[in-house]
Each structure stands twice: as C-alpha cells, then as structure tokens.
Amino acid sequence: MATLVLDNGANSAKIGYSQEKVRVIPNCQFRSKTSRLKTFTANQLDEIKDPSGLFYILPFQKGYLVNWDVQRKVWDHLFGKEMFKVEFVDTSIIITEPYFNFSSIQESMNEILFEEYQFQSALRINAGSLAAHHYFHTKPSELCCLVVDSGFSFTHIVPYCRSKKLKEGIRRINVGGKLLTNHLKEIISYRQLHVMDETHVINQVKEDVCYVSQQFYKDMEIALSKGEDNSIVRDYVLPDFSSIKKGFCKPREEMVLSGKYKTGEQILRLANERFAVPEMLFHPSDIGIQEMGLPEAIVHSVQSLPEGPPPRDNYHDFFGGGGVITEGPTTRRTFGLFSRTSNHSEKQEDSSC
C-alpha cells in the first residue's frame, strides 16, 4: 500500500509519496487582473501570463483551515490526473495540521479524507512532530530536541523528549512569513514604489535578498555608508512579465552606486530592509506586537519544562517551516540565546549574594 505525505501549509503544500521526490506548490487559488473570470488553482499559477496584482483565495485564515471549498479544489488538483493520480483504494495519507487544532476542523478533515476521497487510512500530525521523528531516527542517542516551526501565520517553539511532544513547553509567536512579506511591502511602498498589491512579487524579493543579521547595529551602520563602503545594499530587478519573467538580484559588479541605470529595468534598491524585516522575528515589539521574540520564547519554553532528567540544557533545536526562507536564523538564534541565558544566570547570581 502506498503512503502519500501532505504537508498542508497555510500558504504552500509539500506533497509526495514516501521515499520519493517532494513537490512544493501554492496551497491556494488565484485570480489575475488580466483574467478575472478564470480561477487558477495551485501550480496553475505558472499559466498566468501577468501575475502582477494577483488576488489570493486562501483556505487558511489566521493559521487554521476554514475554507473547505477552496481546500477541496486544491486537493482535487493535487490528487487528480494533472499531478499525482492517486489510487485511493490502495493509498494511505499522512497529513499535517496546526498545533492545538480545533476538534471541529479535525472532524471535517476526517470526513472529507475518508468519505469523499476514500483513503484507506489517515494520520493527522503536526509538522514539528514529523521533523522531531526524523531527528530522533537519524540520531538515536539524542533524548530531546526543540523544534522552531516558523510558518505562514505563526512561529511555534515545541520541545520533544523521547519522541513525545511536551505540550506544557509549547510557545507561539504571532509572527510568520505573511507578516514579514506585508511589512516589506509597506516599507518599499513608503520609501520607493507602491507595491501593496504585489504580494507575489514582494514575497519573492523577501526570499531572494532578506537575511537575518548576526550583528544588527553594525549592519545598520554599514547600510548607512555611501558607495563601495556599503557592502549590504543590493539592486533588485523587478519582473515586467514580458522580457523578465522573474525578478533577480543584480550582481555586485553590475550595480550603479551613483547615478541612474541607462537600461529600462525597474529597480528596487534595498539596504537595511534586507535585515530589518526578518528582525521582527526576534523583536516583534519593534512594530508594535507586544510579544516575546524568538530567543526569549525558546528560553521561556525550556524553563517551563519540569526539572530533573533529562536536564534542561540537553535540548538541541532546529528550524523548520516556510517562514524561515532567509539566511542566518540558526546562528543568530544562538547569539540571542547566549546573551539571554547569560543575563538570566547573572541575575540569579546577584540575587543569591
């Protein structure tokens, strides 16, 4: 019996048979401004000649599956003749769901998978649990791990011990890939060019040029420099969907640091935006979200766990999820954790004196 694995994310779906190649497609429908009467589903996005100003129809809202009509159409496309040609009478499915999913959503999903599609068996599981299972399987000597799952709407910190999820240690930050993309749209619209309707294009810009700074204030000083001293600034060529189908970052040696380009390309010049946007994951309060940043949430998660074996400092953490398609989050998280655990230890020492 074949096993189909579907990571049913709020923005993209990862799907494939076990031990085979995985495909990543949009988990939504689209309407374009040039073909308003036609609705495109999942990877039919490639058929749109001009994807500027796309209108998204999402099955998920605030991280939870609520629009079953859209989700059915996406699944019909995935399971049908155009993609995986699933033989339901001989197929089981492993499908991901959000942490602390509502029972009503779980019941609806079971009903659709068994009664409408007639899968032989189904396993609903969190994406972090699959990542933890893989970690313990490849490293059998490890007892514990901490999964940082940064998705479209949320970022979750989830501790696992002996393959068991410890619910009392789960923490959620209301910052995900959607918020980062929207914030980048606002910054670019205020500083350079109105792009509030260009979610598809700016999401690609975010994934191509943004990174997590290891030394935020030092990079900020460099971003203020002029000419060749500014090693951070990048020029991003926007697509026109005729001669340029996809945007790209100009090579450093081709950048015009003073004056204007003679070509007719539409250019975005990005400096501190490259690292200031991902910084929201570490300091949500910078944009008015009064919540813990990622390092504080990790410390808070580990400290909430019961004392005793295995020790709290025995947790190894790793990143997952579609919201961390940027460079550097793991190293930056290590610096942040070191500073916060050091400050916590100093405070404990001071109080004991």
CSV table of N, CA and C in Angstrom, one decimal, residues 1-6 15 17 75 78-80 84-95 109-123:
chain,number,residue,atom,x,y,z
A,1,MET,N,0.8,-1.2,0.0
A,1,MET,CA,0.0,0.0,0.0
A,1,MET,C,0.9,1.3,0.0
A,2,ALA,N,0.6,2.2,-0.9
A,2,ALA,CA,1.3,3.4,-1.0
A,2,ALA,C,1.0,4.4,0.1
A,3,THR,N,1.9,5.2,0.5
A,3,THR,CA,1.7,6.2,1.6
A,3,THR,C,2.0,7.6,1.0
A,4,LEU,N,1.0,8.5,0.9
A,4,LEU,CA,1.1,9.8,0.4
A,4,LEU,C,1.3,10.8,1.6
A,5,VAL,N,2.3,11.6,1.6
A,5,VAL,CA,2.6,12.6,2.6
A,5,VAL,C,2.3,14.0,2.1
A,6,LEU,N,1.4,14.7,2.9
A,6,LEU,CA,1.0,16.0,2.5
A,6,LEU,C,1.2,17.0,3.7
A,15,ILE,N,4.1,17.9,-1.0
A,15,ILE,CA,3.4,16.7,-1.2
A,15,ILE,C,4.3,15.7,-2.0
A,17,TYR,N,5.0,11.0,-2.4
A,17,TYR,CA,4.9,9.6,-1.8
A,17,TYR,C,6.2,9.4,-1.0
A,75,TRP,N,-7.0,20.1,-3.3
A,75,TRP,CA,-6.8,18.7,-3.1
A,75,TRP,C,-7.2,17.9,-4.4
A,78,LEU,N,-4.4,18.3,-6.7
A,78,LEU,CA,-3.2,17.5,-6.2
A,78,LEU,C,-3.4,16.0,-6.5
A,79,PHE,N,-4.6,15.5,-6.1
A,79,PHE,CA,-4.8,14.1,-6.1
A,79,PHE,C,-5.2,13.6,-7.5
A,80,GLY,N,-5.6,14.5,-8.4
A,80,GLY,CA,-6.2,14.1,-9.7
A,80,GLY,C,-5.2,13.8,-10.8
A,84,PHE,N,-0.8,13.8,-9.1
A,84,PHE,CA,-0.3,12.6,-8.5
A,84,PHE,C,-1.1,11.3,-8.9
A,85,LYS,N,-2.3,11.5,-9.5
A,85,LYS,CA,-3.1,10.4,-10.0
A,85,LYS,C,-3.3,9.3,-8.9
A,86,VAL,N,-3.8,9.8,-7.7
A,86,VAL,CA,-3.8,8.9,-6.5
A,86,VAL,C,-4.9,7.8,-6.7
A,87,GLU,N,-4.5,6.6,-6.4
A,87,GLU,CA,-5.4,5.4,-6.4
A,87,GLU,C,-5.8,5.3,-4.9
A,88,PHE,N,-7.0,5.8,-4.6
A,88,PHE,CA,-7.4,5.9,-3.2
A,88,PHE,C,-7.6,4.6,-2.5
A,89,VAL,N,-8.0,3.6,-3.3
A,89,VAL,CA,-8.3,2.3,-2.7
A,89,VAL,C,-7.0,1.6,-2.2
A,90,ASP,N,-5.9,2.1,-2.7
A,90,ASP,CA,-4.6,1.5,-2.3
A,90,ASP,C,-3.6,2.5,-1.7
A,91,THR,N,-4.2,3.5,-1.1
A,91,THR,CA,-3.3,4.6,-0.6
A,91,THR,C,-3.7,5.1,0.8
A,92,SER,N,-2.7,5.2,1.6
A,92,SER,CA,-2.9,5.9,2.9
A,92,SER,C,-2.3,7.3,2.9
A,93,ILE,N,-2.7,8.2,3.8
A,93,ILE,CA,-2.2,9.5,3.7
A,93,ILE,C,-1.8,10.0,5.1
A,94,ILE,N,-0.6,10.7,5.1
A,94,ILE,CA,-0.1,11.4,6.3
A,94,ILE,C,-0.3,12.8,6.0
A,95,ILE,N,-1.1,13.6,6.8
A,95,ILE,CA,-1.3,15.0,6.6
A,95,ILE,C,-1.1,15.8,7.8
A,109,MET,N,-12.0,17.3,8.5
A,109,MET,CA,-10.9,16.7,7.7
A,109,MET,C,-11.0,15.2,7.6
A,110,ASN,N,-11.3,14.5,8.7
A,110,ASN,CA,-11.5,13.1,8.7
A,110,ASN,C,-12.7,12.7,7.7
A,111,GLU,N,-13.8,13.4,7.8
A,111,GLU,CA,-14.9,13.1,6.9
A,111,GLU,C,-14.6,13.3,5.4
A,112,ILE,N,-13.9,14.3,5.1
A,112,ILE,CA,-13.5,14.5,3.7
A,112,ILE,C,-12.5,13.5,3.2
A,113,LEU,N,-11.5,13.2,4.0
A,113,LEU,CA,-10.5,12.2,3.6
A,113,LEU,C,-11.0,10.8,3.4
A,114,PHE,N,-11.9,10.4,4.3
A,114,PHE,CA,-12.5,9.0,4.2
A,114,PHE,C,-13.7,8.9,3.4
A,115,GLU,N,-14.6,9.8,3.5
A,115,GLU,CA,-15.9,9.7,2.8
A,115,GLU,C,-15.9,10.2,1.3
A,116,GLU,N,-15.2,11.3,1.1
A,116,GLU,CA,-15.1,11.9,-0.2
A,116,GLU,C,-14.0,11.3,-1.1
A,117,TYR,N,-12.8,11.2,-0.4
A,117,TYR,CA,-11.7,10.7,-1.2
A,117,TYR,C,-11.5,9.2,-1.0
A,118,GLN,N,-11.9,8.7,0.1
A,118,GLN,CA,-11.9,7.2,0.4
A,118,GLN,C,-10.4,6.7,0.5
A,119,PHE,N,-9.6,7.5,1.3
A,119,PHE,CA,-8.3,6.9,1.6
A,119,PHE,C,-8.5,5.7,2.6
A,120,GLN,N,-7.5,4.8,2.5
A,120,GLN,CA,-7.6,3.6,3.4
A,120,GLN,C,-7.3,3.9,4.8
A,121,SER,N,-6.4,4.8,5.1
A,121,SER,CA,-6.1,5.3,6.5
A,121,SER,C,-5.5,6.7,6.4
A,122,ALA,N,-5.6,7.4,7.5
A,122,ALA,CA,-5.1,8.7,7.6
A,122,ALA,C,-4.5,9.0,8.9
A,123,LEU,N,-3.4,9.7,8.9
A,123,LEU,CA,-2.7,10.2,10.1
A,123,LEU,C,-2.6,11.7,10.1
